[in-house]
Structures are given as C-alpha cells and as structure tokens.
XYZ file of C-alpha atoms in Angstrom:
698
model
C 19.350 16.660 9.570
C 20.898 20.136 9.868
C 22.105 20.035 6.262
C 18.627 18.939 5.122
C 17.009 21.811 7.020
C 19.461 24.372 5.624
C 18.849 23.132 2.069
C 15.077 23.580 2.348
C 13.395 26.297 0.315
C 9.883 26.529 1.820
C 7.066 27.536 -0.510
C 4.339 30.022 0.340
C 1.950 27.108 0.961
C 4.362 25.702 3.567
C 4.398 28.992 5.473
C 0.606 29.215 5.221
C 0.273 25.687 6.613
C 2.554 26.565 9.539
C 0.724 29.794 10.381
C -2.674 28.072 10.185
C -1.500 25.230 12.422
C -0.031 27.663 14.956
C -3.270 29.678 14.970
C -5.311 26.514 15.560
C -3.004 25.405 18.396
C -3.209 28.798 20.086
C -6.999 28.784 19.755
C -7.135 25.337 21.368
C -4.804 26.422 24.165
C -6.823 29.608 24.817
C -10.123 27.719 25.086
C -8.565 25.028 27.297
C -7.120 27.681 29.639
C -10.357 29.674 29.651
C -12.338 26.617 30.742
C -9.582 25.551 33.162
C -9.238 22.096 31.658
C -6.956 19.626 33.405
C -4.106 19.477 30.821
C -4.469 22.349 28.299
C -1.269 21.255 26.536
C -2.958 18.091 25.306
C -5.292 20.264 23.206
C -2.385 22.269 21.811
C -0.231 19.203 21.079
C -3.146 17.414 19.385
C -3.369 20.177 16.777
C 0.208 19.471 15.694
C -0.227 15.701 15.850
C -3.198 15.713 13.422
C -1.962 18.627 11.290
C -1.712 18.026 7.546
C -1.544 20.420 4.577
C -4.550 18.670 2.949
C -7.827 19.312 4.735
C -9.354 15.922 3.895
C -6.405 14.003 5.344
C -6.520 16.101 8.512
C -10.245 15.529 8.934
C -9.991 11.747 8.562
C -7.086 11.595 11.014
C -9.116 13.751 13.385
C -12.156 11.479 13.292
C -10.147 8.331 13.898
C -8.074 10.016 16.601
C -11.229 10.947 18.532
C -12.645 7.433 18.195
C -9.324 5.843 19.128
C -8.948 8.115 22.144
C -12.426 7.263 23.395
C -11.818 3.535 22.943
C -8.447 3.733 24.723
C -9.928 5.791 27.549
C -12.710 3.247 28.038
C -10.129 0.440 28.172
C -8.123 2.305 30.844
C -11.267 2.934 32.910
C -12.028 -0.791 32.810
C -8.512 -2.100 33.471
C -7.034 0.232 36.106
C -9.657 0.156 38.920
C -10.133 -3.597 38.623
C -6.435 -4.564 38.505
C -4.663 -1.803 40.451
C -4.070 -4.127 43.411
C -2.103 -6.453 41.111
C 0.420 -4.110 39.438
C 2.188 -6.872 37.534
C -1.070 -8.146 36.075
C -2.235 -4.596 35.283
C 1.016 -3.856 33.487
C 0.724 -7.073 31.492
C -2.920 -6.404 30.542
C -2.167 -2.840 29.410
C 0.878 -4.075 27.472
C -1.222 -6.770 25.763
C -3.847 -4.150 24.909
C -1.218 -1.860 23.367
C 0.343 -4.730 21.413
C -3.000 -6.134 20.258
C -4.242 -2.764 19.032
C -0.971 -2.161 17.200
C -1.286 -5.583 15.548
C -4.725 -4.627 14.189
C -3.417 -1.217 13.126
C -0.595 -2.732 11.080
C -2.998 -5.080 9.287
C -5.271 -2.235 8.211
C -3.774 -0.258 5.309
C -6.426 2.471 5.415
C -6.711 5.661 7.534
C -8.732 3.523 9.955
C -5.447 2.031 11.191
C -4.932 5.265 13.145
C -7.951 4.372 15.298
C -6.444 1.092 16.485
C -3.016 2.570 17.205
C -4.549 5.456 19.192
C -6.760 3.073 21.150
C -3.640 1.169 22.156
C -1.327 3.842 23.463
C -4.140 6.094 24.789
C -4.934 3.371 27.315
C -1.282 3.547 28.406
C -1.265 7.371 28.563
C -4.450 7.445 30.647
C -3.865 4.316 32.695
C -0.235 4.398 33.869
C -0.341 7.853 35.577
C -3.450 6.743 37.505
C -1.888 3.639 39.038
C -1.147 5.550 42.252
C -4.677 7.026 42.350
C -7.080 4.699 40.494
C -10.073 6.846 41.460
C -8.766 9.522 39.103
C -8.746 7.314 36.018
C -12.269 8.227 34.919
C -11.584 11.946 35.338
C -8.290 11.593 33.469
C -9.940 9.705 30.607
C -12.700 12.307 30.317
C -10.135 15.124 30.413
C -8.035 13.539 27.674
C -11.088 13.016 25.468
C -12.201 16.611 26.031
C -8.850 18.171 25.326
C -8.025 16.003 22.337
C -11.488 16.660 20.884
C -10.945 20.390 21.430
C -7.600 20.307 19.624
C -9.100 18.323 16.750
C -12.078 20.670 16.386
C -9.803 23.717 16.300
C -7.414 22.121 13.772
C -10.285 20.992 11.534
C -12.115 24.328 11.588
C -9.034 26.372 10.764
C -7.940 23.926 8.046
C -11.365 23.930 6.348
C -12.169 27.641 6.727
C -8.858 29.468 6.237
C -7.564 28.929 2.673
C -8.401 25.185 2.614
C -6.275 22.951 0.420
C -8.412 20.076 -0.818
C -7.183 16.617 -1.705
C -9.390 16.386 -4.809
C -7.154 18.513 -7.079
C -4.103 16.549 -5.905
C -5.778 13.290 -6.916
C -6.969 14.780 -10.222
C -3.433 15.846 -11.121
C -2.144 12.385 -10.207
C -4.727 10.618 -12.385
C -4.108 12.944 -15.334
C -0.473 11.982 -14.952
C -1.492 8.315 -14.940
C -3.303 8.683 -18.240
C -0.171 10.148 -19.787
C 1.969 7.436 -18.196
C -0.261 4.695 -19.608
C -0.016 6.200 -23.097
C 3.771 6.401 -22.770
C 3.992 2.831 -21.444
C 1.805 1.575 -24.296
C 3.997 3.346 -26.843
C 7.064 1.644 -25.394
C 5.312 -1.727 -25.068
C 4.319 -1.707 -28.747
C 7.989 -1.693 -29.741
C 9.650 -5.121 -29.260
C 13.063 -3.409 -29.230
C 12.267 -1.195 -26.226
C 14.758 -1.572 -23.401
C 13.375 -4.067 -20.893
C 14.736 -2.113 -17.908
C 12.946 1.046 -18.996
C 9.650 -0.813 -19.317
C 10.124 -2.553 -15.998
C 10.811 0.730 -14.191
C 7.770 2.410 -15.720
C 5.438 -0.470 -14.823
C 6.819 -0.729 -11.306
C 6.460 3.021 -10.717
C 2.802 2.988 -11.791
C 2.189 -0.073 -9.587
C 3.685 1.772 -6.608
C 1.456 4.792 -7.292
C -1.616 2.542 -7.163
C -1.124 1.839 -3.455
C -0.426 5.493 -2.622
C -3.510 6.768 -4.417
C -5.658 4.090 -2.774
C -4.913 5.698 0.593
C -5.426 9.258 -0.664
C -8.836 8.425 -2.135
C -10.042 7.153 1.238
C -9.776 10.696 2.627
C -12.210 12.163 0.082
C -15.245 11.530 2.269
C -13.937 14.023 4.809
C -13.896 17.184 2.696
C -16.097 19.236 0.374
C -14.073 19.087 -2.837
C -15.641 18.241 -6.181
C -14.580 14.598 -5.726
C -16.167 14.168 -2.291
C -17.976 10.836 -2.128
C -16.115 9.468 -5.167
C -13.870 7.062 -3.270
C -15.574 3.934 -4.638
C -15.346 5.183 -8.212
C -11.691 6.137 -7.829
C -10.849 2.725 -6.432
C -12.582 1.148 -9.440
C -10.408 3.343 -11.671
C -7.341 2.049 -9.856
C -8.486 -1.495 -10.596
C -8.581 -0.715 -14.318
C -5.093 0.776 -14.249
C -3.863 -2.273 -12.347
C -5.388 -4.527 -15.007
C -3.703 -2.570 -17.799
C -0.191 -3.265 -16.511
C -0.063 -7.059 -17.022
C -1.916 -6.696 -20.341
C 0.742 -4.294 -21.637
C 3.436 -6.634 -20.327
C 1.794 -9.477 -22.271
C 1.593 -7.420 -25.488
C 5.278 -6.489 -25.323
C 6.298 -10.053 -24.546
C 4.256 -11.489 -27.440
C 5.738 -8.945 -29.851
C 9.246 -9.986 -28.810
C 8.342 -13.650 -29.324
C 6.694 -13.045 -32.713
C 9.689 -11.085 -33.943
C 11.957 -13.831 -32.644
C 10.011 -16.472 -34.595
C 9.490 -14.547 -37.857
C 12.466 -12.167 -37.846
C 10.172 -9.132 -38.267
C 6.711 -8.051 -37.172
C 4.027 -8.670 -39.830
C 2.868 -5.507 -41.576
C -0.730 -5.840 -40.388
C 0.479 -6.130 -36.764
C 2.554 -2.960 -37.133
C -0.374 -1.107 -38.701
C -2.740 -2.099 -35.875
C -0.227 -1.073 -33.213
C 0.166 2.353 -34.807
C -3.607 2.864 -34.844
C -3.958 1.756 -31.216
C -1.153 4.092 -30.131
C -2.793 7.013 -31.948
C -6.154 6.165 -30.350
C -4.943 6.253 -26.758
C -3.099 9.536 -27.344
C -6.177 11.203 -28.841
C -7.751 13.805 -26.533
C -11.313 12.842 -27.462
C -13.153 9.688 -26.442
C -14.342 8.417 -29.865
C -16.416 5.220 -29.706
C -16.525 5.002 -33.504
C -12.749 4.932 -33.729
C -12.660 2.325 -30.952
C -15.124 0.088 -32.845
C -13.049 0.369 -36.015
C -9.948 -0.711 -34.106
C -11.723 -3.759 -32.705
C -12.859 -4.616 -36.249
C -9.280 -4.370 -37.553
C -8.074 -6.680 -34.802
C -10.884 -9.142 -35.554
C -9.869 -9.210 -39.224
C -6.269 -9.880 -38.220
C -7.348 -12.566 -35.719
C -9.489 -14.296 -38.376
C -6.480 -14.431 -40.715
C -4.354 -16.275 -38.149
C -7.184 -18.190 -36.420
C -6.308 -21.559 -37.984
C -2.539 -21.265 -37.631
C -0.884 -24.285 -35.997
C 2.698 -23.108 -35.585
C 4.037 -21.196 -32.583
C 4.221 -17.848 -34.404
C 0.564 -18.175 -35.360
C -0.522 -19.025 -31.822
C 1.424 -16.042 -30.517
C -0.433 -13.779 -32.955
C -3.780 -15.207 -31.816
C -2.797 -14.413 -28.236
C -1.632 -10.923 -29.248
C -5.006 -10.170 -30.857
C -6.756 -11.136 -27.623
C -4.414 -8.927 -25.581
C -5.013 -5.959 -27.902
C -8.796 -6.369 -27.593
C -8.439 -6.518 -23.819
C -6.150 -3.491 -23.705
C -8.591 -1.380 -25.750
C -11.531 -2.428 -23.564
C -9.665 -1.711 -20.337
C -8.367 1.622 -21.606
C -11.875 2.591 -22.707
C -13.214 1.750 -19.227
C -10.385 3.781 -17.731
C -11.371 6.832 -19.786
C -15.077 6.298 -19.124
C -14.550 6.101 -15.374
C -12.325 9.171 -15.245
C -14.660 11.236 -17.432
C -17.608 10.099 -15.311
C -15.861 10.926 -12.043
C -15.082 14.442 -13.235
C -18.636 14.898 -14.531
C -20.179 13.485 -11.361
C -21.918 10.574 -13.099
C -20.163 7.228 -13.616
C -21.910 4.572 -15.753
C -23.172 1.876 -13.397
C -22.194 -1.027 -15.675
C -18.549 0.082 -15.849
C -18.422 0.703 -12.109
C -19.909 -2.720 -11.339
C -17.369 -4.362 -13.633
C -14.397 -3.029 -11.665
C -15.390 -2.275 -8.110
C -14.808 -5.879 -6.991
C -11.085 -5.382 -7.602
C -11.133 -2.377 -5.271
C -11.893 -4.415 -2.160
C -9.584 -4.202 0.832
C -8.790 -7.901 0.281
C -6.916 -6.841 -2.867
C -4.220 -5.274 -0.668
C -1.410 -7.322 0.830
C -1.561 -7.969 4.561
C 1.682 -8.806 6.322
C 0.642 -10.771 9.384
C 4.263 -11.434 10.346
C 5.211 -7.749 10.438
C 1.981 -6.928 12.295
C 2.686 -9.612 14.904
C 6.273 -8.445 15.415
C 5.095 -4.852 15.819
C 2.542 -5.838 18.441
C 5.054 -8.050 20.242
C 7.590 -5.202 20.293
C 5.106 -2.855 21.965
C 4.158 -5.539 24.483
C 7.747 -6.397 25.454
C 8.935 -2.763 25.644
C 6.009 -1.794 27.884
C 6.476 -4.826 30.150
C 10.220 -4.161 30.554
C 9.708 -0.534 31.612
C 6.817 -1.464 33.900
C 8.934 -4.177 35.510
C 11.713 -1.690 36.283
C 9.154 0.849 37.538
C 7.539 -1.685 39.904
C 10.870 -3.029 41.163
C 12.500 0.374 41.726
C 9.556 2.557 42.674
C 10.774 5.171 40.185
C 8.621 8.330 40.595
C 8.645 9.030 36.852
C 8.078 5.395 35.897
C 4.568 6.071 34.619
C 5.951 8.577 32.096
C 8.582 6.093 30.923
C 5.941 3.365 30.538
C 3.732 5.703 28.523
C 6.590 6.689 26.223
C 7.644 3.064 25.714
C 4.127 2.276 24.465
C 4.004 5.418 22.324
C 7.523 4.949 20.934
C 6.875 1.339 19.915
C 3.665 2.408 18.158
C 4.137 5.668 16.279
C 7.018 4.509 14.048
C 5.741 0.967 13.484
C 4.788 1.692 9.854
C 8.496 1.900 8.956
C 10.453 -1.191 7.853
C 13.184 -0.247 10.314
C 11.874 2.158 12.970
C 15.155 2.199 14.923
C 16.811 5.160 13.107
C 13.594 7.177 13.474
C 13.371 6.290 17.172
C 17.002 7.267 17.682
C 16.249 10.557 15.981
C 13.203 11.030 18.192
C 15.368 10.433 21.260
C 17.848 13.078 20.075
C 15.045 15.499 19.324
C 13.455 14.847 22.731
C 16.770 15.667 24.436
C 17.020 18.828 22.350
C 13.418 19.654 23.268
C 14.318 19.511 26.957
C 16.962 22.176 26.319
C 14.394 24.357 24.538
C 11.954 23.862 27.432
C 14.581 24.958 29.941
C 15.202 28.148 27.948
C 11.484 28.932 27.827
C 10.907 27.949 31.444
C 13.854 29.834 32.979
C 14.456 32.750 30.615
C 11.243 33.611 28.751
C 8.089 32.560 30.593
C 8.938 34.266 33.926
C 8.590 37.644 32.166
C 5.275 36.772 30.467
C 2.171 38.521 31.786
C -0.907 37.663 29.783
C -1.919 35.401 26.942
C -1.007 37.877 24.195
C 2.619 37.956 25.304
C 2.638 34.144 25.519
C 1.508 33.958 21.891
C 4.217 36.408 20.836
C 6.830 34.375 22.725
C 5.720 31.117 21.086
C 5.184 32.433 17.543
C 8.785 32.560 16.200
C 9.700 29.066 17.383
C 6.407 27.356 16.534
C 5.935 28.924 13.102
C 9.524 28.219 12.066
C 9.368 24.586 13.219
C 5.894 24.206 11.742
C 7.313 24.898 8.277
C 9.493 21.802 8.676
C 6.364 19.678 9.175
C 5.230 20.528 5.635
C 8.148 18.590 4.108
C 8.401 14.770 4.419
C 12.206 14.883 4.896
C 11.938 17.113 7.986
C 8.450 16.223 9.222
C 9.693 13.956 12.037
C 12.125 16.561 13.342
C 9.544 19.361 13.288
C 6.829 17.270 14.933
C 9.116 15.982 17.692
C 10.529 19.428 18.481
C 7.034 20.915 18.702
C 5.033 18.235 20.510
C 7.775 17.467 23.030
C 8.209 21.151 23.895
C 4.454 21.556 24.346
C 4.058 18.458 26.511
C 7.145 18.907 28.687
C 6.593 22.662 29.154
C 3.038 21.900 30.387
C 1.653 25.438 30.156
C -1.189 26.076 32.610
C -3.223 29.017 33.913
C -0.443 29.935 36.322
C 3.321 29.937 35.709
C 5.255 27.237 37.515
C 8.917 26.483 37.127
C 9.863 23.130 38.603
C 13.178 22.292 36.965
C 13.535 18.947 38.712
C 10.082 17.856 37.520
C 10.867 18.990 33.962
C 14.152 17.120 33.944
C 12.572 14.038 35.527
C 9.831 13.943 32.899
C 12.356 14.507 30.109
C 14.643 11.721 31.316
C 11.698 9.342 31.711
C 10.573 10.108 28.158
C 14.072 9.432 26.854
C 14.227 6.162 28.795
C 10.865 4.995 27.436
C 11.836 5.743 23.846
C 15.244 4.161 24.415
C 13.737 0.869 25.580
C 11.323 0.937 22.635
C 14.261 1.436 20.236
C 16.291 -1.425 21.760
C 13.400 -3.889 21.760
C 12.481 -2.851 18.212
C 16.035 -3.552 17.046
C 15.901 -7.104 18.415
C 12.278 -8.069 17.667
C 10.759 -5.854 15.005
C 13.501 -5.104 12.477
C 13.688 -7.461 9.510
C 16.430 -7.084 6.860
C 15.068 -5.639 3.648
C 16.213 -8.769 1.798
C 13.995 -10.881 4.025
C 11.078 -8.471 3.587
C 11.288 -8.655 -0.213
C 11.683 -12.419 -0.055
C 8.548 -12.627 2.086
C 6.514 -10.605 -0.422
C 7.656 -12.774 -3.327
C 6.885 -15.952 -1.389
C 3.440 -14.577 -0.557
C 2.858 -14.340 -4.314
C 3.988 -17.950 -4.735
C 1.614 -19.135 -2.011
C -1.260 -17.382 -3.760
C -0.298 -18.851 -7.152
C -0.152 -22.331 -5.623
C -3.553 -21.720 -4.019
C -5.026 -20.648 -7.364
C -3.606 -23.738 -9.079
C -5.026 -26.046 -6.414
C -8.344 -24.203 -6.276
C -7.992 -23.499 -2.549
C -7.693 -19.701 -2.981
C -11.175 -18.564 -3.916
C -10.879 -14.888 -4.774
C -12.005 -12.911 -7.797
C -9.608 -12.691 -10.734
C -9.204 -8.915 -10.469
C -8.687 -9.063 -6.697
C -5.911 -11.594 -7.292
C -4.201 -9.398 -9.906
C -4.457 -6.305 -7.703
C -2.952 -8.180 -4.759
C 0.044 -9.400 -6.764
C 0.612 -5.932 -8.222
C 0.234 -4.365 -4.780
C 3.117 -6.488 -3.549
C 5.167 -5.316 -6.519
C 4.437 -1.744 -5.459
C 5.664 -2.585 -1.951
C 8.869 -4.151 -3.279
C 9.803 -1.259 -5.576
C 10.827 1.414 -3.023
C 12.907 -1.134 -1.130
C 15.022 -2.246 -4.084
C 17.480 0.623 -3.563
C 18.484 -1.105 -0.315
C 18.558 -4.590 -1.853
C 19.737 -4.289 -5.442
C 20.464 -7.991 -5.700
C 16.691 -8.559 -5.685
C 16.184 -6.546 -8.853
C 15.733 -9.699 -10.916
C 13.244 -10.945 -8.334
C 11.053 -7.902 -8.890
C 11.266 -8.280 -12.660
C 9.872 -11.815 -12.212
C 6.791 -10.505 -10.415
C 5.024 -9.253 -13.551
C 5.344 -12.612 -15.364
C 3.968 -14.256 -12.229
C 0.865 -12.068 -12.535
C 0.462 -13.549 -16.016
C 0.931 -17.066 -14.639
C -1.694 -16.479 -11.957
C -4.186 -15.084 -14.495
C -3.588 -18.040 -16.833
C -4.088 -20.555 -14.031
C -7.284 -18.827 -12.993
C -8.618 -19.010 -16.563
C -7.575 -22.663 -16.996
C -9.362 -23.707 -13.792
C -12.541 -22.099 -15.089
C -12.342 -23.307 -18.711
C -11.461 -26.916 -17.837
C -15.047 -27.427 -16.640
C -16.393 -27.047 -20.186
C -13.911 -28.991 -22.331
C -13.260 -32.582 -23.359
C -12.581 -34.938 -20.421
C -9.109 -35.893 -21.696
C -7.988 -32.268 -21.948
C -9.638 -31.457 -18.628
C -7.733 -34.310 -16.934
C -4.448 -33.077 -18.408
C -5.163 -29.532 -17.197
C -5.829 -30.913 -13.697
C -2.439 -32.671 -13.716
C -0.757 -29.508 -14.980
C -2.375 -27.368 -12.283
C -1.344 -29.762 -9.513
C 2.240 -29.905 -10.777
C 2.465 -26.106 -10.979
C 1.066 -25.852 -7.447
C 3.714 -28.288 -6.184
C 6.414 -26.329 -8.007
C 5.537 -23.013 -6.343
C 5.134 -24.713 -2.957
C 8.611 -26.204 -3.379
C 10.017 -22.741 -4.198
C 9.066 -21.556 -0.725
C 11.997 -23.653 0.536
C 14.155 -23.522 -2.616
C 13.983 -19.860 -3.650
C 15.797 -20.175 -7.005
C 14.209 -23.433 -8.119
C 13.666 -23.734 -11.895
C 10.403 -25.163 -13.313
C 10.439 -28.940 -13.741
C 10.738 -29.947 -17.443
C 7.666 -32.143 -16.998
C 5.535 -29.040 -16.508
C 6.712 -27.589 -19.801
C 6.192 -30.930 -21.556
C 2.622 -31.160 -20.257
C 1.828 -27.639 -21.492
C 3.175 -28.614 -24.921
C 1.078 -31.787 -24.974
C -2.085 -29.869 -24.096
C -1.285 -27.222 -26.708
C -0.864 -29.960 -29.291
C -4.319 -31.338 -28.488
C -5.953 -27.910 -28.419
C -4.559 -26.784 -31.791
C -6.465 -29.576 -33.595
C -9.752 -29.143 -31.715
C -12.782 -28.808 -34.027
C -14.725 -26.506 -31.666
C -13.277 -23.102 -32.596
C -14.809 -21.321 -29.606
C -13.330 -23.722 -27.048
C -10.057 -23.790 -28.968
C -9.704 -20.005 -28.769
C -10.607 -19.904 -25.065
C -7.979 -22.533 -24.247
C -5.247 -21.126 -26.464
C -5.242 -17.711 -24.754
C -4.144 -18.884 -21.265
C -2.065 -21.813 -22.559
C 0.039 -19.680 -24.912
C 0.524 -17.057 -22.170
C 1.524 -19.748 -19.675
C 3.901 -21.467 -22.111
C 5.585 -18.205 -23.044
C 5.942 -17.179 -19.391
C 7.392 -20.521 -18.316
C 10.033 -20.527 -21.038
C 11.169 -17.649 -23.233
C 14.139 -19.482 -24.730
C 12.400 -22.093 -26.854
C 9.149 -22.778 -28.683
C 6.844 -25.789 -28.206
C 7.201 -28.550 -30.800
C 3.635 -28.206 -31.971
C 3.973 -30.103 -35.250
C 4.964 -33.280 -33.420
C 2.402 -32.690 -30.695
C -0.371 -31.940 -33.193
C 0.422 -35.079 -35.153
C 0.127 -37.175 -32.021
C -2.957 -35.346 -30.865
C -5.240 -37.394 -33.119
C -4.611 -40.465 -30.991
C -4.620 -40.730 -27.187
C -1.384 -39.630 -25.546
C -0.522 -40.914 -22.074
C -0.888 -38.408 -19.265
C 2.395 -36.995 -18.043
C 3.177 -38.413 -14.629
C 2.409 -36.099 -11.762
C 5.338 -34.616 -9.930
C 5.181 -35.994 -6.431
C 8.119 -34.608 -4.572
C 9.687 -32.541 -7.340
C 13.310 -33.576 -7.641
C-alpha cells in the first residue's frame, strides 16, 4: 500500500474533493457540538462514509443511508427491550437481522442495496451497546438518526453547492465512447479475417461497461444535471447496445462461414458491408441513407432467397442480421440524440425499456446466502464470547463483527480487504494516541481543533478519491474519528481508547476468519456458477418454463459475461469458457424464436421442433453435471432434418422466419461442418421419421 500511495499523483479535483469533504465534516462536527448531541463523531464520520466525488452518487447514498439507519434503529428499539432478559436469544435475533438484511443487500444490484446493509448493521450498532441499559435504546436510536442525518445533510449541501461535479457529463463521455466502440467493433466484425481474440476482448469489454453504467444511471435522479430524470431512457439505450453485441457476433460468424464455403466473400456482400461501415461512422443521422442501405440488403436477400445450399442459407441469415444491426444502431442513435435533446421518441423507448428491467441483471442467490450466513455466524461467535466472559468491550466487538462482515461483502474475496482494515485500524489507534496525548491537550477552542485536524484529514481525504487507495483512506479517517470520540470537553482515557481499539480489531478479526471459511469461493467456482446459470436459463427457454422477454434474456446472459470478464485474470483457464458465452446468447435467441414460430407452422415441422427443443434442454441440463459435455450428434442431425424440410417449403414467409433461427442454431452448434442439405431436401418431399428423443443422454 505504501508504494501505491507514493506513486499517486493527485489531480486538482482530488484535492478539491478532499477539502470539500473536510469542510463538510467540520461543519457537521461544529453543529453537533453546538447542540450538544450525544455522539458528535457519528456526524463527522458519516460525512466521510457517504463522501463521493460525484454529487449524484453521494446524494443517493445519503438518502439510502438515512432510510437504512431509521429502519435499523426501529429494529433495535423493537428487539432490545423485549429480549434483553434473554441475552442468547437477543444476540441470535440481532445476528439473524444483520444476516437477513445483508442477504437482501447482495441480491439488489442497485444503490438501494445500501439501504438493506445499513438497516442490518445499524441495528447492531444501536442495540449491542444498550444491552446493559435497555431503557437507553430509544434515545440511542434517535441520537444515531439525528447525527447521521446531520452528517448527510452537511455532506450533500457542500457537495452540491461548492463546485459540484455532476454524474451526467461522466455518463455522456462514456456513451460517446460507446458509440465509437460500436463503430470500431462493427468495422472489425465485417472482416472475416479479424483476429477472434481481438473481437472477443472488445465485445467482453463493452458488455462489462453495460453493468457499470447501469449503476451510474440510477444516481441521476439525485442531482440537477442536464440528464436528471433520464435514467429510464439511459437504461433503454443500454438495452440497445446489449442487443448489438450478439448481432455483430452473428455477422462476423456468418462471414467466416460464407468465406469458408465459397473461398471468398461475394462482391455484393463486400459492397454492402462497406456502405454499412461508412453509415455508422457518419456524424449525421441520415434516414435517407439508412433506407437506401435497407433497400440494398433487400435486393441482395432477394437474389439468394431461393438458394438451397449451405452458403446460400448463410447469406440469407447474414441479410437478416444486417437489417437487424442497422435497425438497432438507428435506435441507439435516436435514443442518444433524444436523451441529449431532452425528448426521446416514445415508440423507440417503448421498444427497448422492457430489456432495462432489474430482472435482466443476474442475481447470485448462493453468494447472497453465504454473505448473510457469514454475518450471522461472526456476530453469534463474538456475542457468545461476550456473554460467557463478561468482556466490558464485548458490545464494541459485536458491533464491529457485524460491520466487518457487511461492508466488504460486495467483494468476491473480502478477506484481504478485511485484513487490510484490521491493519489500518491498528494504525488508527496509534494515530489516536498521538492526537489524544500530544495534540489535543493543548487545544483551546474549535478553531485550533480544525487547524490540528486539517493536515491529517485533508491528506488522507485525497487518498479516498482514488479507487486503489480508497479503503486505506476511509479506514484511517473513520477509525480515527470514531475512536478519538471528540466531545464538548477534552477527555483522555487511554485504557478506554485501547479497549475500544482492541475490541474493534477482535470484531473485524472474527469477521475475517468466518468469511474465509464460509463466504470465500474460488474464482474458478464463481465463473463456473455464472456459466451454469446461463445453461439453466437456456434449458428453461428450450422447455418453455422460463417465461421472460427476449431482450431481458439477452441482457441477463450478457450481464453474466460482464461479470466473468474482470475475473478471468485470476482464472485464465476459463478463457475459452467466456468465449463460449456469446455463442450461447445466439443459441438462447434462436430457441426463443423457434418456440414462438413453431405455433404457426406445419404440424410435422412443429413436432420436430418440439423434439429438438426438448433434446437441447436435456443437453444443457446434463452439462450442469458434466461441464465439458459435447452436443449429442442426434441434436445436430435433427437440426439438419428440419432445415431440409424448411428449405423446400412453399410458403416463403414461413420459410424465411424458420431459416433465420435454424441457420444460426446450426452454425453455433457446429462450426466444423455444413449440413447435408441436398440429401435432406431430397428426402423432405416424403415423410421422414422423427429423430428419437434423447432420454438420458449417453
């Protein structure tokens, strides 16, 4: 950490953030002291806990922190007086409350998750110190709500009044970057010789950005930037970008297959690709040019519409993908232009907002349960020792066990962060002793107190502006504030300071140990779980038991890809697993389309599609136990049989609708060979027996 700190080169905005945060904390402390509140340091510490360089993020954290504090205080007021005569039961109830709230927090991937986490450990912070005097619990809860609200109000006012930094421009810059990234990705995707690794990395990076921007957009309702109130529209824009990724994957894959079949790309395909690439790079939004491109693709599609060989079917599928890409890209531009102008066309917004639902984000119930269980066990262990030993500082240790198990729960492996927090807490005790014994005794008046605090707090506050040093800066500031416990009159009780510091270290230590045994999951297992979650969803789509909108399904699968990406550096052997995720998005989309189309086609084809869907569902269910299982040859044979029947259908409209998902599915299932369509088409004029269903796939 020392080398990281020494290598930092803070910007002017970092220093401004630190000075503003220090000013807000001093304002909160001054008001708390002036009104003789019970624990003025809670107000000061709260400013640093909610501090953020972006005013909208700070405001949303502030709102949820107030609500969470009130909810936790109410829980403590209910639990403590009624259960104080049964300390074991009270400890268990508070531990269950902390664990249950943390479980809900980990399931919610929005800023609202902060509310649940705060409600959990606030009950512990208010409740455990009042076990010896349950009549004080209501006063303590009121005091905590007052002081935390004071700190939040001061932090919010200073952040929004003094050189505010809004989140809107940050989002705008990110989206402008997206538009350039999409154009670059399209350029690469239109070349069948583009390096597959380069394309994979670009798609995965954009997918990861989708999840990050989803969270940022949720903060827009808490500030006055030009994008305030545009959260719904921005989430719709994210849905369009998410839809573009598998479409571009499909275009690149079809181009590779066409070149593999014909040796070169047809001239008319190359000409269309060049026009599409020029269109998406153009700065202006020209509907006339877009219509001409669609016309060119229609002309090309009409030329190959009656083709029966594999190369022809691939070109039919390519034409559909190009139409879809142009439509999606046009919606993307329309939404972004409308958001900036303050008026988004309702029809475009309605088309995409369904994919922006919270259900489109992955929820890891296993990780949430383990997080809640960790908090419960850590709190119970400390409480058990406290009850058995009568430890005077046991309430502090119990509080810190609940807090320690909660605040780092968003990490895959919180143990290193908790160990760091323990080290920083020990270092904070040393800083507190210096202030308490060498500096504060000579302080006479609030002005001198501010001058004594300023160098340390402003310097450490700069570290909070950088993600690499945020944890160190926050721990060194909040711990010093809380342990020092500044009040209206100076008091130096070294034994009490040391006792509180040791109890805090013990609480965090127990949280770290329990986390290591219960919460931590190897990154390999985490990635495996995400991939298997995709397989369960694909099986559910094939069986018809997963009833979600098509765009919600695509967003969810891509969201998991975004979660896998940053973890690959720690599990490089899963690189191929991640590369398989994008084809699986194509499989899921094809299955969704087949389930819908089968309702309107010939009974024989519909029956074959039903068999195919059931066999694919069984295949992905079997992969949950056999991770590297290859598709059964019968599945591929059934796709070929259906393709053979579809290619000779007389109803052109139904034929086209069926060919699009079938060709995509066939190409995704096997890239090494082509279906034997001539034989299949010849047999398609007379009934072919249904392929046997795969019972227990061997």
